[in-house]
Tab-separated table of C-alpha atoms and ligand atoms in Angstrom:
chain	number	residue	atom	x	y	z
A	17	MET	CA	3.480	-26.992	-14.731
A	18	VAL	CA	3.512	-27.716	-11.107
A	19	ARG	CA	6.517	-26.831	-9.531
A	20	PRO	CA	7.941	-29.296	-6.807
A	21	MET	CA	7.025	-28.154	-3.232
A	22	VAL	CA	10.509	-26.455	-2.113
A	23	THR	CA	10.685	-25.708	1.888
A	24	THR	CA	12.472	-22.521	2.442
A	25	LYS	CA	14.807	-23.716	4.757
A	26	HIS	CA	16.881	-25.288	2.334
A	27	ILE	CA	16.877	-22.102	0.052
A	28	GLN	CA	19.651	-19.676	-0.391
A	29	PRO	CA	19.062	-17.544	-3.452
A	30	THR	CA	21.751	-16.224	-5.827
A	31	LEU	CA	22.371	-12.855	-6.704
A	32	VAL	CA	20.299	-11.696	-9.438
A	33	PHE	CA	21.769	-8.555	-11.433
A	34	ALA	CA	21.138	-6.585	-14.721
A	35	ASP	CA	23.023	-5.117	-17.618
A	36	GLU	CA	22.530	-1.523	-18.866
A	37	ALA	CA	19.773	-3.017	-21.544
A	38	GLY	CA	17.762	-4.679	-18.718
A	39	ASN	CA	18.737	-8.382	-19.176
A	40	ILE	CA	18.510	-10.007	-15.852
A	41	TYR	CA	20.968	-12.801	-14.938
A	42	ASP	CA	21.691	-15.060	-12.079
A	43	HIS	CA	24.969	-15.179	-10.590
A	44	PRO	CA	26.617	-18.399	-10.699
A	45	ASP	CA	28.359	-18.114	-7.147
A	46	LEU	CA	27.548	-14.958	-5.119
A	47	LEU	CA	24.500	-15.268	-2.771
A	48	MET	CA	21.377	-12.920	-2.328
A	49	LEU	CA	21.779	-10.060	-0.125
A	50	CYS	CA	18.888	-7.882	1.282
A	51	ARG	CA	18.501	-4.151	3.421
A	52	ARG	CA	16.630	-3.989	6.287
A	53	GLY	CA	17.180	-0.249	7.390
A	54	HIS	CA	20.772	0.227	7.347
A	55	GLU	CA	21.433	-3.716	7.708
A	56	LEU	CA	22.868	-5.584	5.058
A	57	THR	CA	22.086	-9.089	5.508
A	58	LEU	CA	21.576	-12.596	4.119
A	59	PRO	CA	17.533	-13.108	4.311
A	60	ARG	CA	15.972	-14.872	6.840
A	61	PRO	CA	14.740	-18.458	5.606
A	62	ASP	CA	11.161	-17.741	7.024
A	63	GLU	CA	11.198	-14.419	5.032
A	64	LEU	CA	11.772	-16.091	1.590
A	65	MET	CA	8.727	-16.578	-0.590
A	66	PRO	CA	8.352	-17.599	-4.417
A	67	LEU	CA	8.284	-14.319	-6.626
A	68	PRO	CA	4.098	-13.751	-6.767
A	69	GLU	CA	2.349	-13.484	-9.838
A	70	GLY	CA	1.695	-10.164	-11.022
A	71	SER	CA	4.934	-8.679	-9.490
A	72	GLU	CA	7.330	-6.460	-11.544
A	73	PHE	CA	11.201	-6.074	-11.815
A	74	PHE	CA	12.961	-2.779	-11.477
A	75	LEU	CA	16.336	-2.152	-12.650
A	76	LEU	CA	18.099	0.331	-10.234
A	77	PRO	CA	19.987	2.785	-12.440
A	78	GLY	CA	23.323	4.105	-10.927
A	79	ARG	CA	23.159	1.110	-8.352
A	80	GLY	CA	25.750	-1.630	-8.356
A	81	ALA	CA	24.601	-4.905	-7.534
A	82	LEU	CA	25.358	-6.439	-4.204
A	83	GLY	CA	26.069	-10.308	-3.585
A	84	PHE	CA	28.046	-12.540	-0.876
A	85	ASP	CA	30.572	-14.845	-1.551
A	86	PRO	CA	30.246	-17.666	0.687
A	87	GLU	CA	34.040	-18.554	-0.014
A	88	SER	CA	35.616	-15.568	1.422
A	89	GLY	CA	32.857	-14.181	3.454
A	90	GLU	CA	33.335	-10.853	1.450
A	91	VAL	CA	30.365	-8.829	0.069
A	92	GLU	CA	30.994	-8.270	-3.697
A	93	GLU	CA	29.814	-5.438	-5.587
A	94	LEU	CA	29.278	-5.854	-9.610
A	95	ASP	CA	29.976	-3.426	-12.084
A	96	GLU	CA	26.326	-4.990	-13.354
A	97	LEU	CA	23.302	-3.064	-11.981
A	98	ALA	CA	21.013	-4.239	-9.117
A	99	VAL	CA	17.594	-5.459	-9.694
A	100	ALA	CA	14.555	-5.174	-7.051
A	101	VAL	CA	10.880	-6.190	-7.287
A	102	PHE	CA	7.662	-4.479	-6.928
A	103	ALA	CA	5.516	-7.295	-5.041
A	104	SER	CA	1.955	-7.677	-6.377
A	105	PRO	CA	-0.723	-6.451	-3.935
A	106	ALA	CA	-1.577	-8.057	-0.696
A	107	HIS	CA	2.351	-8.708	-0.517
A	108	THR	CA	4.273	-6.739	2.271
A	109	LEU	CA	7.972	-6.541	1.704
A	110	SER	CA	10.123	-7.463	4.895
A	111	ALA	CA	13.376	-6.309	3.002
A	112	PHE	CA	14.317	-4.479	0.308
A	113	ALA	CA	17.003	-4.605	-2.412
A	114	ALA	CA	20.776	-4.528	-1.613
A	115	TYR	CA	22.806	-2.168	-3.901
A	116	ALA	CA	25.691	-0.147	-3.763
A	117	LYS	CA	24.490	3.613	-4.609
A	118	ARG	CA	26.880	5.656	-7.350
A	119	PRO	CA	27.336	9.063	-7.398
A	120	ASP	CA	25.409	9.836	-10.197
A	121	ALA	CA	22.352	8.015	-9.182
A	122	PRO	CA	19.059	9.788	-9.417
A	123	THR	CA	16.362	9.526	-7.075
A	124	LEU	CA	14.193	6.511	-7.358
A	125	PRO	CA	10.571	6.959	-8.497
A	126	LEU	CA	7.338	6.236	-5.836
A	127	PHE	CA	7.576	2.553	-5.704
A	128	ALA	CA	9.014	-0.072	-3.137
A	129	TYR	CA	11.998	-1.908	-4.001
A	130	GLY	CA	12.293	-5.580	-2.821
A	131	ALA	CA	14.760	-7.856	-2.510
A	132	VAL	CA	14.985	-10.849	-5.051
A	133	GLY	CA	16.984	-13.583	-5.679
A	134	PHE	CA	17.241	-16.853	-7.673
A	135	ALA	CA	17.170	-20.556	-6.675
A	136	GLU	CA	15.509	-23.959	-8.013
A	137	GLY	CA	14.576	-22.279	-11.308
A	138	ARG	CA	12.518	-19.543	-9.851
A	139	PHE	CA	12.782	-16.201	-8.437
A	140	TRP	CA	12.454	-15.644	-4.219
A	141	VAL	CA	11.406	-12.388	-2.516
A	142	CYS	CA	11.401	-11.223	1.084
A	143	ALA	CA	7.849	-10.913	1.498
A	144	LYS	CA	4.786	-12.053	3.113
A	145	LYS	CA	1.170	-12.575	1.546
A	146	VAL	CA	-0.850	-10.598	4.027
A	147	ASP	CA	-4.049	-11.152	2.589
A	148	GLN	CA	-5.835	-13.665	0.509
A	149	ASP	CA	-8.368	-11.366	-1.102
A	150	ARG	CA	-8.302	-11.240	-4.555
A	151	ARG	CA	-9.641	-8.024	-5.393
A	152	GLN	CA	-6.362	-6.889	-7.390
A	153	VAL	CA	-5.814	-10.220	-9.065
A	154	PHE	CA	-6.855	-9.436	-12.838
A	155	GLU	CA	-5.224	-12.812	-14.500
A	156	GLY	CA	-7.690	-14.616	-16.717
A	157	ILE	CA	-10.128	-11.458	-16.933
A	158	PRO	CA	-10.152	-10.463	-20.866
A	159	ARG	CA	-9.621	-6.814	-21.188
A	160	GLU	CA	-12.919	-7.055	-23.414
A	161	ARG	CA	-14.877	-7.650	-20.136
A	162	ILE	CA	-13.592	-4.580	-18.449
A	163	GLU	CA	-14.141	-2.361	-21.517
A	164	ASN	CA	-18.039	-3.780	-21.928
A	165	GLY	CA	-18.340	-2.959	-18.030
A	166	ALA	CA	-16.960	0.612	-18.442
A	167	ARG	CA	-19.024	1.168	-21.738
A	168	LYS	CA	-22.269	-0.423	-19.765
A	169	LEU	CA	-21.236	2.213	-16.931
A	170	LEU	CA	-21.148	5.372	-19.625
A	171	THR	CA	-24.569	4.018	-21.048
A	172	ASP	CA	-26.115	3.578	-17.668
A	173	LEU	CA	-25.194	7.065	-16.201
A	174	PRO	CA	-24.850	9.366	-18.800
A	175	GLY	CA	-23.111	12.881	-18.077
A	176	ASN	CA	-21.842	11.366	-14.729
A	177	ARG	CA	-18.571	12.888	-14.789
A	178	LEU	CA	-17.183	10.681	-12.088
A	179	VAL	CA	-17.929	7.766	-14.187
A	180	ARG	CA	-16.230	9.741	-16.810
A	181	HIS	CA	-13.203	9.911	-14.827
A	182	LEU	CA	-13.015	6.550	-13.544
A	183	THR	CA	-13.782	4.542	-16.742
A	184	GLY	CA	-10.791	6.388	-18.213
A	185	CYS	CA	-8.637	5.357	-15.184
A	186	ALA	CA	-9.754	2.007	-15.899
A	187	LEU	CA	-8.788	1.799	-19.558
A	188	THR	CA	-5.716	4.303	-20.003
A	189	TYR	CA	-3.794	4.043	-16.820
A	190	GLY	CA	-5.308	0.377	-15.657
A	191	CYS	CA	-6.149	1.425	-11.992
A	192	PRO	CA	-6.966	-1.893	-10.351
A	193	ALA	CA	-9.981	0.146	-8.451
A	194	ALA	CA	-11.389	1.766	-11.387
A	195	LYS	CA	-11.419	-1.801	-12.996
A	196	ASN	CA	-13.230	-3.410	-10.443
A	197	LEU	CA	-15.876	-0.516	-10.712
A	198	ALA	CA	-16.070	-1.545	-14.236
A	199	LEU	CA	-16.210	-4.950	-13.412
A	200	GLY	CA	-18.820	-4.195	-10.759
A	201	ARG	CA	-17.058	-6.106	-8.383
A	202	PHE	CA	-15.457	-5.729	-4.713
A	203	GLU	CA	-14.376	-2.305	-4.046
A	204	ALA	CA	-15.605	0.906	-5.821
A	205	PRO	CA	-13.335	3.947	-5.674
A	206	LEU	CA	-14.868	7.490	-4.943
A	207	PRO	CA	-12.654	9.927	-5.566
A	208	THR	CA	-13.964	13.360	-4.445
A	209	SER	CA	-11.331	16.031	-3.116
A	210	ARG	CA	-8.785	18.053	-4.879
A	211	VAL	CA	-7.045	19.609	-2.110
A	212	CYS	CA	-5.058	18.208	0.851
A	213	ASN	CA	-4.018	19.594	4.171
A	214	ALA	CA	-0.872	17.176	4.519
A	215	ARG	CA	2.281	17.246	2.019
A	216	CYS	CA	3.564	13.559	2.378
A	217	VAL	CA	6.694	13.211	1.108
A	218	GLY	CA	5.905	10.085	-0.887
A	219	CYS	CA	2.354	11.584	-2.380
A	220	ILE	CA	1.433	9.793	-5.285
A	221	SER	CA	-1.110	12.345	-6.565
A	222	LEU	CA	0.709	15.491	-6.169
A	223	GLN	CA	4.380	16.119	-6.080
A	224	PRO	CA	6.180	19.340	-6.146
A	225	GLU	CA	8.757	20.183	-8.988
A	226	GLU	CA	11.781	20.218	-6.998
A	227	SER	CA	10.920	17.019	-5.265
A	228	GLY	CA	13.006	15.362	-8.142
A	229	PHE	CA	10.523	12.375	-8.950
A	230	PRO	CA	7.065	12.230	-10.465
A	231	SER	CA	3.671	11.377	-8.693
A	232	THR	CA	2.391	8.155	-9.853
A	233	GLN	CA	-1.273	9.464	-10.078
A	234	ASN	CA	-3.160	12.666	-11.862
A	235	ARG	CA	-5.135	14.214	-8.903
A	236	ILE	CA	-8.666	14.415	-9.826
A	237	ALA	CA	-9.291	17.899	-11.689
A	238	PHE	CA	-13.030	18.396	-10.363
A	239	SER	CA	-15.512	17.722	-7.437
A	240	PRO	CA	-18.106	15.176	-8.062
A	241	THR	CA	-21.532	16.456	-6.992
A	242	GLU	CA	-23.377	14.375	-4.155
A	243	LYS	CA	-25.750	13.053	-6.894
A	244	GLU	CA	-22.629	11.971	-9.354
A	245	ILE	CA	-21.263	9.988	-6.096
A	246	CYS	CA	-24.353	8.682	-4.751
A	247	GLU	CA	-25.354	7.214	-8.676
A	248	VAL	CA	-22.043	5.375	-8.713
A	249	MET	CA	-22.534	4.002	-5.123
A	250	LEU	CA	-25.976	2.962	-6.055
A	251	HIS	CA	-24.738	1.494	-9.483
A	252	HIS	CA	-21.880	-0.790	-7.829
A	253	GLN	CA	-24.051	-2.334	-5.006
A	254	ARG	CA	-26.742	-3.403	-7.186
A	255	LYS	CA	-24.018	-5.486	-8.997
A	256	GLU	CA	-21.895	-6.874	-6.072
A	257	LYS	CA	-23.299	-9.165	-3.291
A	258	ARG	CA	-20.761	-7.581	-0.812
A	259	PRO	CA	-19.950	-4.154	-2.057
A	260	ILE	CA	-17.154	-1.864	-0.455
A	261	LEU	CA	-17.503	1.863	-1.533
A	262	SER	CA	-14.386	3.850	-0.762
A	263	PHE	CA	-13.509	7.333	-0.612
A	264	GLY	CA	-9.936	8.365	-0.302
A	265	GLN	CA	-7.953	7.230	-3.466
A	266	GLY	CA	-4.800	7.626	-4.863
A	267	CYS	CA	-5.996	9.911	-7.206
A	268	GLU	CA	-7.318	12.776	-4.861
A	269	GLY	CA	-6.563	15.080	-1.940
A	270	GLU	CA	-7.865	14.383	1.681
A	271	PRO	CA	-11.714	13.339	1.795
A	272	LEU	CA	-12.281	14.921	5.148
A	273	THR	CA	-11.930	18.088	3.373
A	274	GLU	CA	-14.950	17.293	0.955
A	275	ALA	CA	-16.707	16.030	4.583
A	276	ALA	CA	-20.092	17.777	3.817
A	277	ARG	CA	-20.457	16.630	0.285
A	278	ILE	CA	-19.328	13.009	1.184
A	279	GLY	CA	-21.960	13.208	3.948
A	280	LYS	CA	-24.688	14.215	2.092
A	281	ALA	CA	-23.949	11.429	-0.815
A	282	VAL	CA	-23.778	8.938	1.828
A	283	THR	CA	-27.105	10.078	3.458
A	284	SER	CA	-29.125	9.994	-0.220
A	285	PHE	CA	-27.457	6.361	-0.861
A	286	ARG	CA	-28.335	4.811	2.378
A	287	LYS	CA	-32.136	6.585	2.104
A	288	ALA	CA	-32.112	5.122	-1.228
A	289	GLY	CA	-31.669	1.676	0.512
A	290	GLY	CA	-27.658	1.524	-0.315
A	291	ARG	CA	-26.138	-1.603	0.837
A	292	GLY	CA	-22.544	-1.963	1.837
A	293	THR	CA	-19.517	-1.107	3.432
A	294	VAL	CA	-18.665	2.753	3.265
A	295	ASN	CA	-15.363	3.616	3.750
A	296	VAL	CA	-13.200	6.467	3.969
A	297	ASN	CA	-9.382	6.261	3.426
A	298	THR	CA	-7.875	9.336	5.181
A	299	ASN	CA	-5.237	11.181	6.979
A	300	ALA	CA	-7.521	11.483	9.903
A	301	SER	CA	-6.885	15.328	10.230
A	302	LEU	CA	-10.150	16.574	10.792
A	303	HIS	CA	-12.072	14.568	13.678
A	304	ALA	CA	-14.788	16.928	13.900
A	305	ALA	CA	-16.074	15.701	10.447
A	306	LEU	CA	-16.379	12.178	11.642
A	307	PRO	CA	-19.673	12.155	14.047
A	308	GLY	CA	-21.727	13.450	10.862
A	309	LEU	CA	-20.217	11.033	8.223
A	310	ALA	CA	-21.006	8.286	10.806
A	311	GLU	CA	-24.850	9.735	11.024
A	312	ALA	CA	-24.730	9.739	7.433
A	313	GLY	CA	-23.890	5.926	7.079
A	314	VAL	CA	-20.138	5.670	6.942
A	315	ASN	CA	-19.107	2.343	8.446
A	316	SER	CA	-15.433	2.295	8.239
A	317	ILE	CA	-12.298	4.798	8.190
A	318	ARG	CA	-8.533	3.729	7.207
A	319	VAL	CA	-5.843	5.929	8.600
A	320	THR	CA	-2.921	6.444	6.750
A	321	LEU	CA	0.625	6.717	8.775
A	322	ASN	CA	4.020	5.815	8.540
A	323	SER	CA	4.397	5.831	12.445
A	324	ALA	CA	2.789	5.777	15.386
A	325	ARG	CA	5.348	8.321	16.519
A	326	GLU	CA	4.753	12.210	16.230
A	327	THR	CA	8.473	12.661	15.227
A	328	PRO	CA	8.699	10.205	12.339
A	329	TYR	CA	5.240	10.754	11.269
A	330	ASN	CA	5.540	14.722	10.892
A	331	ILE	CA	9.021	14.453	9.191
A	332	TYR	CA	6.945	12.052	6.430
A	333	HIS	CA	3.534	13.452	6.189
A	334	ARG	CA	4.187	17.112	6.976
A	335	PRO	CA	0.965	17.920	8.108
A	336	SER	CA	-0.570	21.499	7.509
A	337	GLY	CA	-3.025	23.105	9.721
A	338	TYR	CA	-3.527	19.722	11.796
A	339	ALA	CA	-1.070	17.799	14.031
A	340	PHE	CA	-0.304	14.339	15.133
A	341	SER	CA	-2.677	14.885	17.976
A	342	ASP	CA	-5.744	15.132	15.976
A	343	VAL	CA	-5.092	12.099	14.071
A	344	LEU	CA	-5.265	10.027	17.618
A	345	THR	CA	-8.418	11.868	18.281
A	346	SER	CA	-10.163	11.136	15.212
A	347	ILE	CA	-9.056	7.316	16.070
A	348	ARG	CA	-10.746	7.435	19.543
A	349	THR	CA	-13.645	9.242	18.210
A	350	ALA	CA	-14.091	7.086	15.263
A	351	LYS	CA	-14.206	3.961	17.671
A	352	GLY	CA	-16.592	6.038	20.028
A	353	LEU	CA	-18.779	6.583	17.131
A	354	GLY	CA	-19.029	2.482	16.512
A	355	LEU	CA	-17.124	2.619	13.446
A	356	PHE	CA	-14.473	-0.122	12.125
A	357	VAL	CA	-10.791	1.584	12.299
A	358	SER	CA	-7.876	0.479	10.249
A	359	LEU	CA	-4.425	1.930	10.001
A	360	ASN	CA	-2.959	1.881	6.543
A	361	LEU	CA	0.688	1.369	7.975
A	362	LEU	CA	3.247	2.598	5.089
A	363	TYR	CA	5.578	-0.090	6.104
A	364	PHE	CA	9.491	0.185	5.917
A	365	PRO	CA	11.699	-2.646	6.627
A	366	GLY	CA	14.264	-2.031	9.250
A	367	LEU	CA	12.381	1.039	10.420
A	368	THR	CA	8.608	0.413	10.922
A	369	ASP	CA	9.626	-3.331	12.569
A	370	CYS	CA	12.016	-1.739	15.260
A	371	GLU	CA	11.369	-1.769	19.117
A	372	ALA	CA	10.675	2.086	19.323
A	373	GLU	CA	7.960	1.921	16.244
A	374	TRP	CA	6.637	-1.288	17.839
A	375	ASP	CA	5.989	-0.104	21.569
A	376	ALA	CA	4.182	3.105	20.022
A	377	LEU	CA	1.981	1.050	17.745
A	378	SER	CA	0.791	-1.826	20.286
A	379	ASP	CA	0.032	1.081	22.692
A	380	LEU	CA	-1.846	2.875	20.292
A	381	VAL	CA	-3.665	-0.275	19.087
A	382	ALA	CA	-4.220	-1.178	23.017
A	383	GLU	CA	-5.469	2.078	24.066
A	384	THR	CA	-7.753	2.865	21.144
A	385	LYS	CA	-8.825	-0.788	20.389
A	386	LEU	CA	-8.652	-0.225	16.937
A	387	ASP	CA	-9.311	-3.151	14.580
A	388	PHE	CA	-7.311	-3.740	11.862
A	389	ILE	CA	-3.843	-2.902	10.234
A	390	GLN	CA	-3.242	-2.944	6.537
A	391	LEU	CA	0.401	-3.320	5.828
A	392	ARG	CA	1.279	-1.153	2.993
A	393	ASN	CA	4.746	-1.129	1.523
A	394	LEU	CA	6.052	2.535	1.868
A	395	ASN	CA	6.935	3.301	-1.721
A	396	LEU	CA	10.127	5.828	-1.933
A	397	ASP	CA	13.357	5.780	-2.750
A	398	PRO	CA	15.088	3.651	0.380
A	399	GLU	CA	17.917	5.955	0.922
A	400	LEU	CA	15.870	9.202	0.634
A	401	TYR	CA	13.770	7.757	3.813
A	402	LEU	CA	16.605	6.596	5.607
A	403	GLY	CA	17.999	10.195	5.024
A	404	LEU	CA	14.919	11.845	6.354
A	405	MET	CA	14.615	9.663	9.367
A	406	LYS	CA	18.630	9.654	10.221
A	407	ASP	CA	18.179	11.850	13.178
A	408	VAL	CA	15.094	9.433	14.815
A	409	ASP	CA	16.221	6.746	17.070
A	410	PHE	CA	14.383	3.600	16.071
A	411	GLY	CA	16.126	0.920	18.127
A	412	PRO	CA	16.954	-2.651	17.429
A	413	CYS	CA	15.267	-4.216	14.308
A	414	MET	CA	12.597	-7.560	14.895
A	415	GLY	CA	11.791	-8.590	11.469
A	416	LEU	CA	7.980	-8.540	9.663
A	417	ALA	CA	7.244	-12.218	11.155
A	418	ASN	CA	8.286	-11.122	14.682
A	419	PHE	CA	6.402	-7.487	14.510
A	420	LEU	CA	3.277	-9.550	13.364
A	421	LYS	CA	3.558	-12.128	15.839
A	422	ARG	CA	4.068	-10.003	19.079
A	423	LEU	CA	1.453	-7.143	17.866
A	424	LYS	CA	-1.084	-10.084	17.767
A	425	LYS	CA	-0.021	-11.461	20.763
A	426	THR	CA	-0.457	-8.575	22.701
A	427	ASN	CA	-3.555	-7.115	20.578
A	428	PRO	CA	-5.242	-10.676	20.212
A	429	TRP	CA	-8.516	-8.965	18.271
A	430	LEU	CA	-6.096	-7.134	15.853
A	431	GLY	CA	-6.721	-8.046	12.494
A	432	PHE	CA	-4.070	-7.794	9.386
A	433	GLY	CA	-4.165	-7.616	5.843
A	434	TYR	CA	-3.735	-5.310	2.905
A	435	PHE	CA	-7.322	-4.499	1.647
A	436	ASN	CA	-10.490	-2.949	3.542
A	437	PRO	CA	-12.439	-5.557	4.460
A	438	TYR	CA	-16.079	-5.795	3.705
A	439	LEU	CA	-17.970	-5.188	7.221
A	440	ASP	CA	-20.768	-8.110	7.055
A	441	PRO	CA	-23.835	-6.432	8.883
A	442	SER	CA	-25.382	-9.743	9.784
A	443	GLN	CA	-22.189	-10.121	11.537
A	444	GLY	CA	-23.364	-7.288	14.090
B	20	SF4	S1	-2.700	12.624	2.531
B	20	SF4	FE1	-2.902	11.458	0.450
B	20	SF4	S2	-3.145	13.208	-0.935
B	20	SF4	FE2	-2.534	14.214	1.299
B	20	SF4	S3	-0.288	14.667	0.820
B	20	SF4	FE3	-0.742	12.620	1.799
B	20	SF4	S4	-0.648	10.937	0.117
B	20	SF4	FE4	-1.075	12.991	-0.624
């Protein structure tokens, strides 16, 4: 069914809420509210979009739904529970769900909780599609194709533990990166490191008992050999015309702690005629490792950070044995080596898009001439993050659209997206 084109300027979604059993309802009168940082507000017309396919609904335990009564001009709290959405990949949330947290409310697990409302027969979210790439769209791909691809990998590379690990991830956990490897398309994951020199509050592969919420992925339990890594890389680049091969996955620690092993694997890969973009997703803590990786044949790095300012960075990433200045040195070094440098910016509505953050980020982009910013939603209980940042001054908030517009205006070469781009060698 083709839905009639509805321009968002007419839209005022109503509140969506749920009962304890998880049944979702839209309220007849109360309007949808959303949050940016501590600010409770109606959604801006320019930030509403129809709920993207592949998004998931979350019931928020111990949190009452909040709506706006246009008659009285008051905010109303319902007895029923608040609802949020986890937007599908390639979409960045510009506001998160509005709710009233009750005393017995548990900490929310490691997801991002987008604001959602209902109007014109559909759900609307405060988000922006920041990447047209379809690598994490699996609608229309029968599971059988993934199973066949995994089976073929196991047959082609018997005894390769990395293949056994990744085919398990594809078929058991439904990991999108591992599924793409099984399908022989887009970006192949190359988890390698078991340890990390940071202790990010929202680490998805390792959470201390006392954090109160589980990690969403199991950290890899072995270190693949250079041969195992190189075999997977060569296999993938034979399948995909525009292959991307990425170290630093959600199920591992920090890849730069395995720089020597990665360097040897990439050298063998390139020596064997391996094509494609070889990328390292990293916390950029060990800049001394970069020249060796560049020489081996790595083309790009993606640096994860929640902020371009030292204080909020240290509060969230909790570096151990390195400092924020090392991250900046890594970015400068990588640019000096001719690598393509992306930031994996962990975006939190109402803090990331504030003046103080924008200033620091824009200065970093302008000074280093880094190439690209991937706008990932920070997956953490909003109250927990706001609590961590309570003593940090962020200044006024400008909203995602203005944040991007101003960054682009000030740094015209800068690209934005959600995924690691393929670097076409013919484009120099
Ligand atoms: S850098 Fe990655 S692996 Fe290390 S603590 Fe942070 S999220 Fe976890």
